[in-house]
């Protein structure tokens, strides 16, 4: 009998809760043949992330669930509270209660490895903390077994931006495939035109970055993601995208299915990413990236940022300082120095494959989760 797994996801905001839960559900279903139900309070998000998917049963979750039998493995994403009726069904399950997992948010902080896998100190049903992470002793990072295939083999026409209107405003042309994607090889030259993807939260540093690109002397195509990024770029431009201003081309991306977004990351020279899932995917794309951490009160996100930078930049060598300063400025601490960061791009590109090898060495999250749960079933 296949292992039955129920994943519960309460979407706080943005896309990452759903993005992470979807990736995990898909991998458990397709690589481990688990029978997965994803209970989510925003099921439409899954339809946007994975149009037409059939491998996971997506169940709308609102309030109390009708009579639902508890699964073998129950995973609450990001400590979302389970419906009381479902917890009762878990307690009543025979011969033993399910393996109950709390999948936590990703952090590079040192304390994570010491908390990973610990039982949650609460009376009644045993529940375990499961922490993703970059180092041994954590649950690892979400990564499909055959990752290299989808990112580079995905349909390049899907991860493109409509070409900008010509200066005369002649209207949209056919799609403009990012220059690096034309020969579908990884973009590895950084002294010519750059393809840059932009996915960010509201960021007061963005106007300065766009101005630096505009005033610079090299052609840049910025592939602007839908939502907050596009709203901010159009505010800076004072008009709709796509557009071309001097050397800077501002192309507008529609919201892409998740696999096409992954493919975009592999095709750009540099990726601006945010939150958790795109942050991890940028590292698997083995391209230079800049991360905007999910903003938290009292600057708590800067602790997460510094913890990550301490690990990520440890072996970069020349360019590491400029990269660290740029990451911190992008997260609100200091002024952006684009020319200095641009000079560090070759070093960051050379570092990327070794970094990807390091963070996958202790296994991927789904494989580690399956081992953890199987030992307790
Ligand atoms: O959208 P996010 O800001 O989600 C955030 C973070 O997950 C954060 O940790 C969490 O606390 C908060 O939500 C509640 O960023 P993230 O994590 O990168 O998730 C974005 C998802 O959207 C990711 O799976 C990639 C996907 N995506 C697409 O599928 N298509 C697109 O066009 C774009 C831009 C993103």
Tab-separated table of N, CA and C in Angstrom, residues 69-186:
chain	number	residue	atom	x	y	z
A	69	UNK	N	-10.409	10.901	7.004
A	69	UNK	CA	-9.585	9.916	7.722
A	69	UNK	C	-8.150	10.424	7.783
A	70	UNK	N	-7.519	10.297	8.894
A	70	UNK	CA	-6.132	10.777	9.045
A	70	UNK	C	-5.192	9.887	8.228
A	71	UNK	N	-4.196	10.536	7.640
A	71	UNK	CA	-3.247	9.811	6.777
A	71	UNK	C	-2.145	9.156	7.615
A	72	UNK	N	-1.202	8.462	6.946
A	72	UNK	CA	-0.069	7.843	7.656
A	72	UNK	C	0.921	8.910	8.117
A	73	UNK	N	1.107	9.931	7.220
A	73	UNK	CA	2.017	11.056	7.512
A	73	UNK	C	1.206	12.339	7.366
A	74	UNK	N	1.289	13.182	8.370
A	74	UNK	CA	0.579	14.468	8.336
A	74	UNK	C	1.615	15.583	8.465
A	75	UNK	N	1.582	16.485	7.491
A	75	UNK	CA	2.589	17.556	7.479
A	75	UNK	C	1.893	18.907	7.532
A	76	UNK	N	2.163	19.650	8.612
A	76	UNK	CA	1.633	21.023	8.682
A	76	UNK	C	2.749	21.950	8.239
A	77	UNK	N	2.452	22.720	7.205
A	77	UNK	CA	3.488	23.592	6.642
A	77	UNK	C	3.568	24.877	7.447
A	78	UNK	N	4.770	25.188	7.908
A	78	UNK	CA	5.019	26.458	8.587
A	78	UNK	C	4.097	26.636	9.794
A	79	UNK	N	3.939	25.522	10.506
A	79	UNK	CA	3.228	25.519	11.801
A	79	UNK	C	1.784	25.996	11.676
A	80	UNK	N	1.153	25.724	10.536
A	80	UNK	CA	-0.272	26.112	10.402
A	80	UNK	C	-1.104	25.188	11.295
A	81	UNK	N	-2.036	25.737	12.095
A	81	UNK	CA	-2.826	24.902	13.004
A	81	UNK	C	-3.778	23.985	12.242
A	82	UNK	N	-3.789	22.686	12.588
A	82	UNK	CA	-4.655	21.721	11.895
A	82	UNK	C	-6.088	21.832	12.400
A	83	UNK	N	-7.056	21.447	11.564
A	83	UNK	CA	-8.450	21.467	12.025
A	83	UNK	C	-8.624	20.528	13.228
A	84	UNK	N	-9.250	20.951	14.293
A	84	UNK	CA	-9.395	20.116	15.505
A	84	UNK	C	-9.988	18.739	15.203
A	85	UNK	N	-10.969	18.689	14.277
A	85	UNK	CA	-11.578	17.386	13.976
A	85	UNK	C	-10.540	16.444	13.376
A	86	UNK	N	-9.632	17.016	12.618
A	86	UNK	CA	-8.602	16.170	11.992
A	86	UNK	C	-7.635	15.662	13.061
A	87	UNK	N	-7.299	16.522	14.010
A	87	UNK	CA	-6.389	16.091	15.102
A	87	UNK	C	-7.049	14.979	15.914
A	88	UNK	N	-8.359	15.091	16.105
A	88	UNK	CA	-9.078	14.012	16.825
A	88	UNK	C	-8.968	12.700	16.026
A	89	UNK	N	-9.108	12.823	14.706
A	89	UNK	CA	-9.019	11.604	13.872
A	89	UNK	C	-7.613	11.016	13.947
A	90	UNK	N	-6.618	11.880	14.062
A	90	UNK	CA	-5.228	11.397	14.201
A	90	UNK	C	-5.079	10.593	15.491
A	91	UNK	N	-5.655	11.146	16.566
A	91	UNK	CA	-5.511	10.486	17.883
A	91	UNK	C	-6.234	9.145	17.893
A	92	UNK	N	-7.321	9.086	17.087
A	92	UNK	CA	-8.134	7.855	17.101
A	92	UNK	C	-7.575	6.808	16.140
A	93	UNK	N	-6.595	7.168	15.345
A	93	UNK	CA	-6.101	6.273	14.302
A	93	UNK	C	-5.419	5.063	14.951
A	94	UNK	N	-5.714	3.889	14.421
A	94	UNK	CA	-5.113	2.645	14.925
A	94	UNK	C	-4.367	1.955	13.794
A	95	UNK	N	-3.316	1.144	14.047
A	95	UNK	CA	-2.812	0.825	15.381
A	95	UNK	C	-1.979	1.939	16.022
A	96	UNK	N	-1.625	2.939	15.222
A	96	UNK	CA	-0.839	4.014	15.852
A	96	UNK	C	-1.194	5.342	15.195
A	97	UNK	N	-0.949	6.458	15.876
A	97	UNK	CA	-1.237	7.760	15.262
A	97	UNK	C	-0.287	8.016	14.097
A	98	UNK	N	-0.619	8.964	13.256
A	98	UNK	CA	0.256	9.282	12.115
A	98	UNK	C	1.601	9.854	12.584
A	99	UNK	N	2.563	9.864	11.673
A	99	UNK	CA	3.789	10.635	11.911
A	99	UNK	C	3.419	12.086	11.629
A	100	UNK	N	3.546	12.925	12.625
A	100	UNK	CA	3.079	14.325	12.509
A	100	UNK	C	4.310	15.224	12.418
A	101	UNK	N	4.376	15.981	11.322
A	101	UNK	CA	5.559	16.799	11.020
A	101	UNK	C	5.171	18.275	10.941
A	102	UNK	N	5.986	19.111	11.551
A	102	UNK	CA	5.852	20.552	11.349
A	102	UNK	C	7.014	20.996	10.452
A	103	UNK	N	6.695	21.309	9.201
A	103	UNK	CA	7.738	21.762	8.273
A	103	UNK	C	7.985	23.249	8.505
A	104	UNK	N	9.172	23.579	8.925
A	104	UNK	CA	9.490	24.956	9.307
A	104	UNK	C	10.019	25.767	8.125
A	105	UNK	N	10.171	27.076	8.343
A	105	UNK	CA	10.753	27.945	7.313
A	105	UNK	C	12.252	27.696	7.217
A	106	UNK	N	12.805	28.064	6.063
A	106	UNK	CA	14.238	27.875	5.814
A	106	UNK	C	15.062	28.972	6.488
A	107	UNK	N	16.148	28.555	7.138
A	107	UNK	CA	17.105	29.521	7.660
A	107	UNK	C	18.495	28.892	7.663
A	108	UNK	N	19.504	29.762	7.495
A	108	UNK	CA	20.903	29.286	7.512
A	108	UNK	C	21.517	29.457	8.898
A	109	UNK	N	20.704	29.886	9.870
A	109	UNK	CA	21.248	30.160	11.206
A	109	UNK	C	21.757	28.881	11.873
A	110	UNK	N	22.758	29.057	12.754
A	110	UNK	CA	23.429	27.901	13.359
A	110	UNK	C	22.500	27.034	14.198
A	111	UNK	N	21.492	27.635	14.836
A	111	UNK	CA	20.682	26.871	15.803
A	111	UNK	C	19.789	25.840	15.107
A	112	UNK	N	19.594	26.001	13.785
A	112	UNK	CA	18.604	25.160	13.090
A	112	UNK	C	18.957	23.671	13.207
A	113	UNK	N	20.229	23.324	12.989
A	113	UNK	CA	20.603	21.900	13.018
A	113	UNK	C	20.324	21.282	14.387
A	114	UNK	N	20.408	22.087	15.432
A	114	UNK	CA	20.170	21.543	16.776
A	114	UNK	C	18.693	21.315	17.069
A	115	UNK	N	17.834	21.931	16.263
A	115	UNK	CA	16.387	21.778	16.518
A	115	UNK	C	15.725	20.819	15.532
A	116	UNK	N	16.417	20.551	14.441
A	116	UNK	CA	15.816	19.707	13.408
A	116	UNK	C	15.538	18.296	13.938
A	117	UNK	N	14.327	17.809	13.701
A	117	UNK	CA	14.004	16.426	14.070
A	117	UNK	C	13.564	16.247	15.505
A	118	UNK	N	13.611	17.344	16.290
A	118	UNK	CA	13.223	17.201	17.706
A	118	UNK	C	11.707	17.052	17.824
A	119	UNK	N	11.258	16.303	18.825
A	119	UNK	CA	9.809	16.246	19.077
A	119	UNK	C	9.345	17.586	19.625
A	120	UNK	N	8.144	17.963	19.212
A	120	UNK	CA	7.591	19.221	19.694
A	120	UNK	C	7.116	19.017	21.138
A	121	UNK	N	7.528	19.871	22.071
A	121	UNK	CA	7.201	19.630	23.490
A	121	UNK	C	5.733	19.923	23.768
A	122	UNK	N	4.860	19.090	23.265
A	122	UNK	CA	3.443	19.351	23.553
A	122	UNK	C	2.781	18.046	23.979
A	123	UNK	N	1.801	18.119	24.856
A	123	UNK	CA	1.155	16.885	25.338
A	123	UNK	C	0.379	16.219	24.207
A	124	UNK	N	0.150	14.963	24.347
A	124	UNK	CA	-0.713	14.248	23.390
A	124	UNK	C	0.114	13.689	22.261
A	125	UNK	N	-0.373	13.887	21.057
A	125	UNK	CA	0.246	13.244	19.892
A	125	UNK	C	1.684	13.732	19.702
A	126	UNK	N	2.608	12.833	19.400
A	126	UNK	CA	3.981	13.274	19.111
A	126	UNK	C	4.015	14.036	17.792
A	127	UNK	N	4.715	15.170	17.781
A	127	UNK	CA	4.884	15.984	16.562
A	127	UNK	C	6.367	16.310	16.475
A	128	UNK	N	6.911	16.310	15.258
A	128	UNK	CA	8.342	16.542	15.083
A	128	UNK	C	8.607	17.795	14.257
A	129	UNK	N	9.643	18.536	14.667
A	129	UNK	CA	10.081	19.688	13.870
A	129	UNK	C	10.909	19.171	12.692
A	130	UNK	N	10.669	19.697	11.515
A	130	UNK	CA	11.490	19.335	10.354
A	130	UNK	C	11.976	20.632	9.720
A	131	UNK	N	13.273	20.890	9.853
A	131	UNK	CA	13.829	22.169	9.389
A	131	UNK	C	14.606	21.982	8.089
A	132	UNK	N	14.211	22.670	7.018
A	132	UNK	CA	15.079	22.689	5.841
A	132	UNK	C	16.403	23.362	6.227
A	133	UNK	N	17.424	23.124	5.414
A	133	UNK	CA	18.688	23.794	5.757
A	133	UNK	C	19.793	23.539	4.751
A	134	UNK	N	20.902	24.242	4.944
A	134	UNK	CA	22.033	24.222	4.010
A	134	UNK	C	23.138	23.270	4.466
A	135	UNK	N	23.010	22.760	5.683
A	135	UNK	CA	24.154	22.015	6.250
A	135	UNK	C	23.702	20.648	6.763
A	136	UNK	N	24.635	19.707	6.931
A	136	UNK	CA	24.281	18.414	7.522
A	136	UNK	C	23.603	18.620	8.884
A	137	UNK	N	22.678	17.697	9.197
A	137	UNK	CA	21.971	17.811	10.483
A	137	UNK	C	20.667	18.556	10.343
A	138	UNK	N	20.429	19.111	9.117
A	138	UNK	CA	19.127	19.727	8.834
A	138	UNK	C	18.405	18.829	7.820
A	139	UNK	N	17.189	19.231	7.448
A	139	UNK	CA	16.404	18.427	6.510
A	139	UNK	C	16.795	18.603	5.059
A	140	UNK	N	17.755	19.496	4.769
A	140	UNK	CA	18.148	19.703	3.369
A	140	UNK	C	17.198	20.649	2.646
A	141	UNK	N	17.347	20.730	1.337
A	141	UNK	CA	16.580	21.694	0.533
A	141	UNK	C	15.767	20.953	-0.522
A	142	UNK	N	14.638	21.534	-0.898
A	142	UNK	CA	13.798	20.905	-1.934
A	142	UNK	C	14.560	20.861	-3.251
A	143	UNK	N	14.714	19.647	-3.801
A	143	UNK	CA	15.406	19.513	-5.080
A	143	UNK	C	14.961	18.219	-5.726
A	144	UNK	N	14.381	18.332	-6.908
A	144	UNK	CA	13.924	17.122	-7.601
A	144	UNK	C	15.131	16.289	-8.035
A	145	UNK	N	14.875	14.976	-8.178
A	145	UNK	CA	15.970	14.054	-8.527
A	145	UNK	C	16.562	14.420	-9.892
A	146	UNK	N	15.658	14.744	-10.841
A	146	UNK	CA	16.177	14.960	-12.203
A	146	UNK	C	16.228	16.458	-12.501
A	147	UNK	N	16.630	17.243	-11.548
A	147	UNK	CA	16.499	18.701	-11.649
A	147	UNK	C	17.096	19.250	-12.928
A	148	UNK	N	18.288	18.748	-13.297
A	148	UNK	CA	19.000	19.405	-14.412
A	148	UNK	C	18.123	19.441	-15.654
A	149	UNK	N	17.219	18.449	-15.782
A	149	UNK	CA	16.439	18.392	-17.021
A	149	UNK	C	15.445	19.555	-17.122
A	150	UNK	N	14.507	19.703	-16.165
A	150	UNK	CA	13.453	20.694	-16.396
A	150	UNK	C	14.006	22.113	-16.555
A	151	UNK	N	15.073	22.441	-15.853
A	151	UNK	CA	15.475	23.856	-15.887
A	151	UNK	C	16.040	24.233	-17.239
A	152	UNK	N	16.725	23.314	-17.878
A	152	UNK	CA	17.355	23.716	-19.148
A	152	UNK	C	16.572	23.207	-20.346
A	153	UNK	N	15.768	22.186	-20.095
A	153	UNK	CA	15.084	21.601	-21.262
A	153	UNK	C	13.678	22.173	-21.392
A	154	UNK	N	13.244	22.910	-20.381
A	154	UNK	CA	11.862	23.425	-20.467
A	154	UNK	C	11.748	24.292	-21.711
A	155	UNK	N	10.574	24.434	-22.155
A	155	UNK	CA	10.316	25.162	-23.388
A	155	UNK	C	10.819	26.602	-23.274
A	156	UNK	N	11.896	26.943	-23.994
A	156	UNK	CA	12.457	28.296	-23.835
A	156	UNK	C	11.422	29.379	-24.166
A	157	UNK	N	10.481	29.014	-25.040
A	157	UNK	CA	9.504	30.053	-25.438
A	157	UNK	C	8.598	30.402	-24.255
A	158	UNK	N	8.616	29.548	-23.225
A	158	UNK	CA	7.718	29.838	-22.089
A	158	UNK	C	8.384	30.809	-21.128
A	159	UNK	N	9.711	30.782	-21.111
A	159	UNK	CA	10.375	31.636	-20.108
A	159	UNK	C	10.966	32.837	-20.814
A	160	UNK	N	10.134	33.580	-21.459
A	160	UNK	CA	10.645	34.734	-22.207
A	160	UNK	C	9.765	35.925	-21.869
A	161	UNK	N	10.166	37.047	-22.362
A	161	UNK	CA	9.358	38.256	-22.113
A	161	UNK	C	8.976	38.847	-23.463
A	162	UNK	N	7.790	39.341	-23.555
A	162	UNK	CA	7.424	40.031	-24.791
A	162	UNK	C	8.456	41.146	-25.061
A	163	UNK	N	8.851	41.246	-26.326
A	163	UNK	CA	9.876	42.249	-26.648
A	163	UNK	C	9.318	43.642	-26.322
A	164	UNK	N	10.198	44.559	-25.958
A	164	UNK	CA	9.732	45.898	-25.605
A	164	UNK	C	9.203	46.630	-26.841
A	165	UNK	N	8.370	47.600	-26.555
A	165	UNK	CA	7.911	48.428	-27.692
A	165	UNK	C	9.140	49.197	-28.179
A	166	UNK	N	9.184	49.418	-29.460
A	166	UNK	CA	10.339	50.174	-29.992
A	166	UNK	C	10.198	51.621	-29.496
A	167	UNK	N	11.305	52.362	-29.507
A	167	UNK	CA	11.223	53.747	-28.999
A	167	UNK	C	10.067	54.519	-29.640
A	168	UNK	N	9.752	54.171	-30.864
A	168	UNK	CA	8.621	54.875	-31.504
A	168	UNK	C	7.292	54.321	-30.997
A	169	UNK	N	7.343	53.378	-30.037
A	169	UNK	CA	6.070	52.870	-29.487
A	169	UNK	C	5.301	52.066	-30.509
A	170	UNK	N	6.039	51.288	-31.314
A	170	UNK	CA	5.332	50.573	-32.404
A	170	UNK	C	4.542	49.406	-31.844
A	171	UNK	N	4.529	49.218	-30.534
A	171	UNK	CA	3.723	48.118	-29.992
A	171	UNK	C	4.550	46.849	-29.889
A	172	UNK	N	3.919	45.802	-29.344
A	172	UNK	CA	4.669	44.580	-29.006
A	172	UNK	C	5.154	43.850	-30.257
A	173	UNK	N	6.336	43.318	-30.123
A	173	UNK	CA	6.842	42.456	-31.206
A	173	UNK	C	6.672	41.020	-30.755
A	174	UNK	N	7.288	40.118	-31.530
A	174	UNK	CA	7.271	38.711	-31.106
A	174	UNK	C	8.089	38.621	-29.825
A	175	UNK	N	8.043	37.461	-29.201
A	175	UNK	CA	8.752	37.327	-27.925
A	175	UNK	C	10.248	37.462	-28.130
A	176	UNK	N	10.890	38.015	-27.142
A	176	UNK	CA	12.362	38.167	-27.206
A	176	UNK	C	12.952	37.161	-26.223
A	177	UNK	N	13.528	36.092	-26.771
A	177	UNK	CA	14.113	35.080	-25.875
A	177	UNK	C	15.350	35.693	-25.222
A	178	UNK	N	15.521	35.521	-23.896
A	178	UNK	CA	16.724	36.089	-23.282
A	178	UNK	C	17.958	35.678	-24.094
A	179	UNK	N	18.817	36.636	-24.346
A	179	UNK	CA	19.943	36.408	-25.274
A	179	UNK	C	20.703	35.145	-24.880
A	180	UNK	N	20.821	34.914	-23.585
A	180	UNK	CA	21.652	33.766	-23.173
A	180	UNK	C	20.967	32.460	-23.547
A	181	UNK	N	19.675	32.540	-23.812
A	181	UNK	CA	18.959	31.271	-24.025
A	181	UNK	C	19.013	30.866	-25.480
A	182	UNK	N	19.486	31.755	-26.341
A	182	UNK	CA	19.375	31.434	-27.764
A	182	UNK	C	20.094	30.130	-28.074
A	183	UNK	N	21.296	29.944	-27.468
A	183	UNK	CA	21.957	28.668	-27.759
A	183	UNK	C	21.739	27.704	-26.603
A	184	UNK	N	20.780	28.029	-25.742
A	184	UNK	CA	20.364	27.207	-24.595
A	184	UNK	C	21.561	26.784	-23.742
A	185	UNK	N	22.694	27.488	-23.914
A	185	UNK	CA	23.808	27.177	-23.005
A	185	UNK	C	23.680	28.119	-21.808
A	186	UNK	N	24.344	27.757	-20.729
A	186	UNK	CA	24.308	28.638	-19.561
A	186	UNK	C	25.006	29.938	-19.929
